[in-house]
Amino acid sequence: MAIKSRHSVREFSELQEKLFCYTIYPGMPLYVLPKPGYQKKYAIFAAHFGSIDNRFRVDGTGEELILPEGVAHFLEHKLFEDERGNVFDRFAAYGASSNAFTSFTYTGYLFSTTDHFPECLELLLDFVQEPYFTEETVSKEQGIIGQEIRMYEDDPEWRVYFDLMQSLYHRHPVREDIAGTVESIARITPELLYHCYRRFYHPGNMALFVAGDVDPEQVRRQVEENIARRNYRELGEIVRLQPNEPATVARQRITREMVVSEPLFNLGFKDPAVTRLEGDALLRRESAMEIMLDMIFAPSEPLFNELYEDTLIDDRFNAGYTAEKSYAFVLIGGETRDPEQLYERIMEAIARAKRVGFSAEQFERHRRDRLGSFMRRFNSLEFIANNYLAYLFRGTDLFNYPAVLRQITLEEVQLLLEEVLVPERHAVSIILPKKS
Amino acid sequence: MTADSYGTVLPNGIRLTFIPAAKFKTISMALFIHQELSADKATLTALLPSVLERGSRLYPDNMALRRALEELYGAELSTDVHKKGERHLLSCSLEMIHGKYVGEGEQMLRRGLSILGGIMGDPLVVDGGFKEEYVAQEKEQLANLIRGLINDKALYAVERCLQIMCARERYGVFKYGRLEDLERISPASLWRYYREILSANPAELYVVGDLEARQVEAAAREAIYFHRGPQRDGLPETEVYVEPSEVSFVEERLPVEQAKLVMGYRTNIAYRDPLYIALVVYNGILGGFPHSKLFLNVREKASLAYYVYSRLERHKGILLISAGIDGSKYEQVRQIIEQQVEAMAHGQISDVELENTRRGLINQLRAGEDNPYQFINRQLDGEVGGRHYTIDELIRGIEEVGPEEIKAAAEKIRLDTVYLLQGEERTMPHGH
């Protein structure tokens, strides 16, 4: 079968990198980033199916399906096993290390190897495209994932984060733990896994990224042949349904007790406007928000140093912004001896920033810092590949980041401060030390 | 395969190792000062990195330093202490984008090195001591760090097991020291202590990046200029050879959802011993990989854990097995683990297990060459362990090691301590 794949080469001249981009029939993007001199070769094969994709409409029928929490993650675990056993062992025979992860928005299957790259790539393509679920293997996995859930239940940083999500969001599935609960995963059956698999694990809803000292054309041929022999038809539309999420927060404050030495504090601001943005506009908002947060909260700015000198924070105190297609929020937090005082001081600092504004010197310094930090990370094959796909699935382009960063203006950052960091849309999550 | 490294000694006696590597976007540099790990010095050593970072003569406060790093295109600076065997290492490292990617020239290297050299070699000293308020605040921060060990239950369980197991050895000392020592430390006593180790203890500087040896050496001579006196002769050796008389079992309770089991074994094999590579392969077969016996039998077959692994404390000759489990299944998990260790001792290792482990280890070694800090870490292991293995030597060793040598290593391994962090009630089907 002679199916011609479209392709293009993107030059990223600043960093002296070249990205080979292909579209493999029926509609799967393939990216190859040659890294001469690297011993390691890395590949990630990803499905645009994350924990928040828990409600969708089935083509034609109008039927709506709602999944129990934790299905995407469960499916990730289960693809590692088939009738011949465990896939880790087959990668191990090539010396490769393999793994997978599930995020809110996608599931990635990956390996890295210094030898036998074509065999490993074949194995990756095969195991992800050949599901095998039985009553027995599903029930065994419920035990393993049950322990994974318990492990996270004891992780204070995980708990304080999800408590905040539950406070910021009324209904959006980003509130729920990616692995689900012991109760929700008990409802998962082989039929349900096959159903979701057929929906979301179609090349038209997937992407592959390869990085390392490889020949792009060879990779392209191999992927094309592997996909072609499976006779996929074009993918119908996947209609992801998101609940109607109000702009307001679900509750302002939540407190929990755990075995910790000091309280943990997370402050979030919900940003509902992001759902209107796409592509570079989304990337631009994200980049501008990061610089804005840096100008208030970075260790080079007065607030951080005042809080540190008053021993209200440690050097892990951090402020960040997360933006996806259907949700976005600011998260500020860390460990503190006094959550109430820290809260007051942060809110005062935000109010002060609104009154006083930012300086051009500050703005340029943080822009330079962000640009250099981004470029530094191009040492890591994993960073490039994983982020390229994460950006792709939300409709943005990782390689546009430097250009977008250069376009941002101080004025737009100041407007964002007024728009996003507003008291009406904030929530606080606190973990207090359990008294024994 | 390994890039040729370039070594020289700077005028003040610090050894410089430069590793040219054109493939990296960055220039990475790290300075290490070696100290013995001991109960009475650990807290002092642990307090130093953050006090040094707080103020140098060049950057007298944190804001000045952070702004300099931002101007250097977001250079990342980190100071810390590390424990390798009974050696305590003070480190300061800096990674920055190579100047050629941002239209800057050679002065980037000089600026980076001078930040590093300034922090370690030219601290802010007021009236014969470190600045008082910095020391007071960093004592508070260190106290939080020590108390904060409990926040990560898996790490806490591993540390508790090692403390119990090595209660009478220096290795039992926590790398961040003890709360009760903090009160006695004054800005002057800390400075006296630092001046001594800065002057006399072994120290090394590493630089990795797309540079020329002569430019690195010239920049290092200029930036790492602080004076050092006569060198002390050697640091005490790590105690590796210990025969446990009986197995200790310690159970502690905390209100947690998941129990943590940690089993500590004595291998009686040191980093420089002939059986070291056999021990590395042994650990790989037992529990270093997802194809290993522990993962296969505890997780994949019995469905009793999400994580279970073994790892080597390679400079101390200790092997640790660690798992997160349902507390009510402790006996069953321990039994399966001990069966795997026993199978190893009886030489029950399949060709596939051996071959997969060899390949996995070789893959890890080669992949390590793609990360500047793993490269530096391997050099450092050679310094601490008293034997420098080249990558090729390790790979050849792993390829050649046979079942007899693995069995010889296995026969030396003895269970010493079992530590169980248990939830408050034995059965908690749905948490609290």
PDB file of N, CA, C and O in Angstrom, chain A residues 49 51 54 93 99 105 135 157 198 221-223 227 251 300 306 354 385 417:
ATOM      1  N   PHE A  49      -5.794  10.935  26.041  1.00  0.00           N
ATOM      2  CA  PHE A  49      -6.814  10.394  26.938  1.00  0.00           C
ATOM      3  C   PHE A  49      -6.244  10.497  28.352  1.00  0.00           C
ATOM      4  O   PHE A  49      -5.324   9.763  28.713  1.00  0.00           O
ATOM      5  N   SER A  51      -7.097  11.731  32.741  1.00  0.00           N
ATOM      6  CA  SER A  51      -8.107  11.474  33.774  1.00  0.00           C
ATOM      7  C   SER A  51      -9.321  12.389  33.632  1.00  0.00           C
ATOM      8  O   SER A  51     -10.403  12.053  34.093  1.00  0.00           O
ATOM      9  N   ASN A  54     -13.470  11.921  31.129  1.00  0.00           N
ATOM     10  CA  ASN A  54     -14.288  10.875  31.748  1.00  0.00           C
ATOM     11  C   ASN A  54     -15.744  10.896  31.280  1.00  0.00           C
ATOM     12  O   ASN A  54     -16.583  10.192  31.801  1.00  0.00           O
ATOM     13  N   ALA A  93      14.840  -7.358  27.799  1.00  0.00           N
ATOM     14  CA  ALA A  93      15.682  -8.215  26.960  1.00  0.00           C
ATOM     15  C   ALA A  93      16.565  -7.380  26.027  1.00  0.00           C
ATOM     16  O   ALA A  93      17.592  -7.854  25.558  1.00  0.00           O
ATOM     17  N   ASN A  99       8.378   2.606  30.738  1.00  0.00           N
ATOM     18  CA  ASN A  99       7.487   3.112  31.777  1.00  0.00           C
ATOM     19  C   ASN A  99       6.275   3.760  31.119  1.00  0.00           C
ATOM     20  O   ASN A  99       6.179   3.782  29.889  1.00  0.00           O
ATOM     21  N   THR A 105      -4.491  15.093  31.269  1.00  0.00           N
ATOM     22  CA  THR A 105      -4.898  15.261  29.874  1.00  0.00           C
ATOM     23  C   THR A 105      -4.403  14.203  28.902  1.00  0.00           C
ATOM     24  O   THR A 105      -4.894  14.123  27.798  1.00  0.00           O
ATOM     25  N   GLU A 135     -10.854 -10.736  33.120  1.00  0.00           N
ATOM     26  CA  GLU A 135     -11.362 -10.580  34.493  1.00  0.00           C
ATOM     27  C   GLU A 135     -10.204 -10.727  35.491  1.00  0.00           C
ATOM     28  O   GLU A 135     -10.069  -9.972  36.437  1.00  0.00           O
ATOM     29  N   GLU A 157       1.805  16.418  50.162  1.00  0.00           N
ATOM     30  CA  GLU A 157       1.786  17.389  49.066  1.00  0.00           C
ATOM     31  C   GLU A 157       0.711  17.059  48.042  1.00  0.00           C
ATOM     32  O   GLU A 157       0.075  17.945  47.471  1.00  0.00           O
ATOM     33  N   ARG A 198     -10.951   1.420  22.434  1.00  0.00           N
ATOM     34  CA  ARG A 198     -11.338   1.623  21.029  1.00  0.00           C
ATOM     35  C   ARG A 198     -11.605   3.099  20.722  1.00  0.00           C
ATOM     36  O   ARG A 198     -11.308   3.578  19.633  1.00  0.00           O
ATOM     37  N   ARG A 221       9.643   5.329   8.251  1.00  0.00           N
ATOM     38  CA  ARG A 221       9.271   4.104   7.520  1.00  0.00           C
ATOM     39  C   ARG A 221       8.783   3.026   8.477  1.00  0.00           C
ATOM     40  O   ARG A 221       7.786   2.359   8.234  1.00  0.00           O
ATOM     41  N   GLN A 222       9.494   2.851   9.554  1.00  0.00           N
ATOM     42  CA  GLN A 222       9.129   1.797  10.499  1.00  0.00           C
ATOM     43  C   GLN A 222       7.736   2.041  11.115  1.00  0.00           C
ATOM     44  O   GLN A 222       6.913   1.131  11.202  1.00  0.00           O
ATOM     45  N   VAL A 223       7.482   3.285  11.496  1.00  0.00           N
ATOM     46  CA  VAL A 223       6.192   3.601  12.111  1.00  0.00           C
ATOM     47  C   VAL A 223       5.069   3.424  11.087  1.00  0.00           C
ATOM     48  O   VAL A 223       4.023   2.835  11.377  1.00  0.00           O
ATOM     49  N   ILE A 227       1.879   0.844  11.536  1.00  0.00           N
ATOM     50  CA  ILE A 227       0.499   1.345  11.616  1.00  0.00           C
ATOM     51  C   ILE A 227      -0.325   0.809  10.432  1.00  0.00           C
ATOM     52  O   ILE A 227      -1.489   0.431  10.598  1.00  0.00           O
ATOM     53  N   ARG A 251     -15.476  26.190  47.231  1.00  0.00           N
ATOM     54  CA  ARG A 251     -15.421  26.645  48.625  1.00  0.00           C
ATOM     55  C   ARG A 251     -14.111  27.372  48.824  1.00  0.00           C
ATOM     56  O   ARG A 251     -13.145  27.163  48.100  1.00  0.00           O
ATOM     57  N   SER A 300      14.134  36.310  43.878  1.00  0.00           N
ATOM     58  CA  SER A 300      14.891  37.541  43.648  1.00  0.00           C
ATOM     59  C   SER A 300      14.083  38.781  44.023  1.00  0.00           C
ATOM     60  O   SER A 300      14.566  39.896  43.884  1.00  0.00           O
ATOM     61  N   GLU A 306      11.403  38.646  52.471  1.00  0.00           N
ATOM     62  CA  GLU A 306      10.787  39.039  53.747  1.00  0.00           C
ATOM     63  C   GLU A 306      10.168  37.827  54.437  1.00  0.00           C
ATOM     64  O   GLU A 306      10.334  37.626  55.644  1.00  0.00           O
ATOM     65  N   LYS A 354      -0.673  45.422  42.676  1.00  0.00           N
ATOM     66  CA  LYS A 354      -1.691  46.098  41.857  1.00  0.00           C
ATOM     67  C   LYS A 354      -1.580  47.615  41.983  1.00  0.00           C
ATOM     68  O   LYS A 354      -1.769  48.347  41.019  1.00  0.00           O
ATOM     69  N   ALA A 385      10.558  15.696  24.566  1.00  0.00           N
ATOM     70  CA  ALA A 385       9.524  14.827  24.012  1.00  0.00           C
ATOM     71  C   ALA A 385       8.220  14.921  24.816  1.00  0.00           C
ATOM     72  O   ALA A 385       7.147  15.132  24.244  1.00  0.00           O
ATOM     73  N   LEU A 417      -2.647  40.674  35.941  1.00  0.00           N
ATOM     74  CA  LEU A 417      -2.639  40.736  37.401  1.00  0.00           C
ATOM     75  C   LEU A 417      -4.007  41.183  37.921  1.00  0.00           C
ATOM     76  O   LEU A 417      -4.580  40.578  38.830  1.00  0.00           O
TER      77      LEU A 417
END
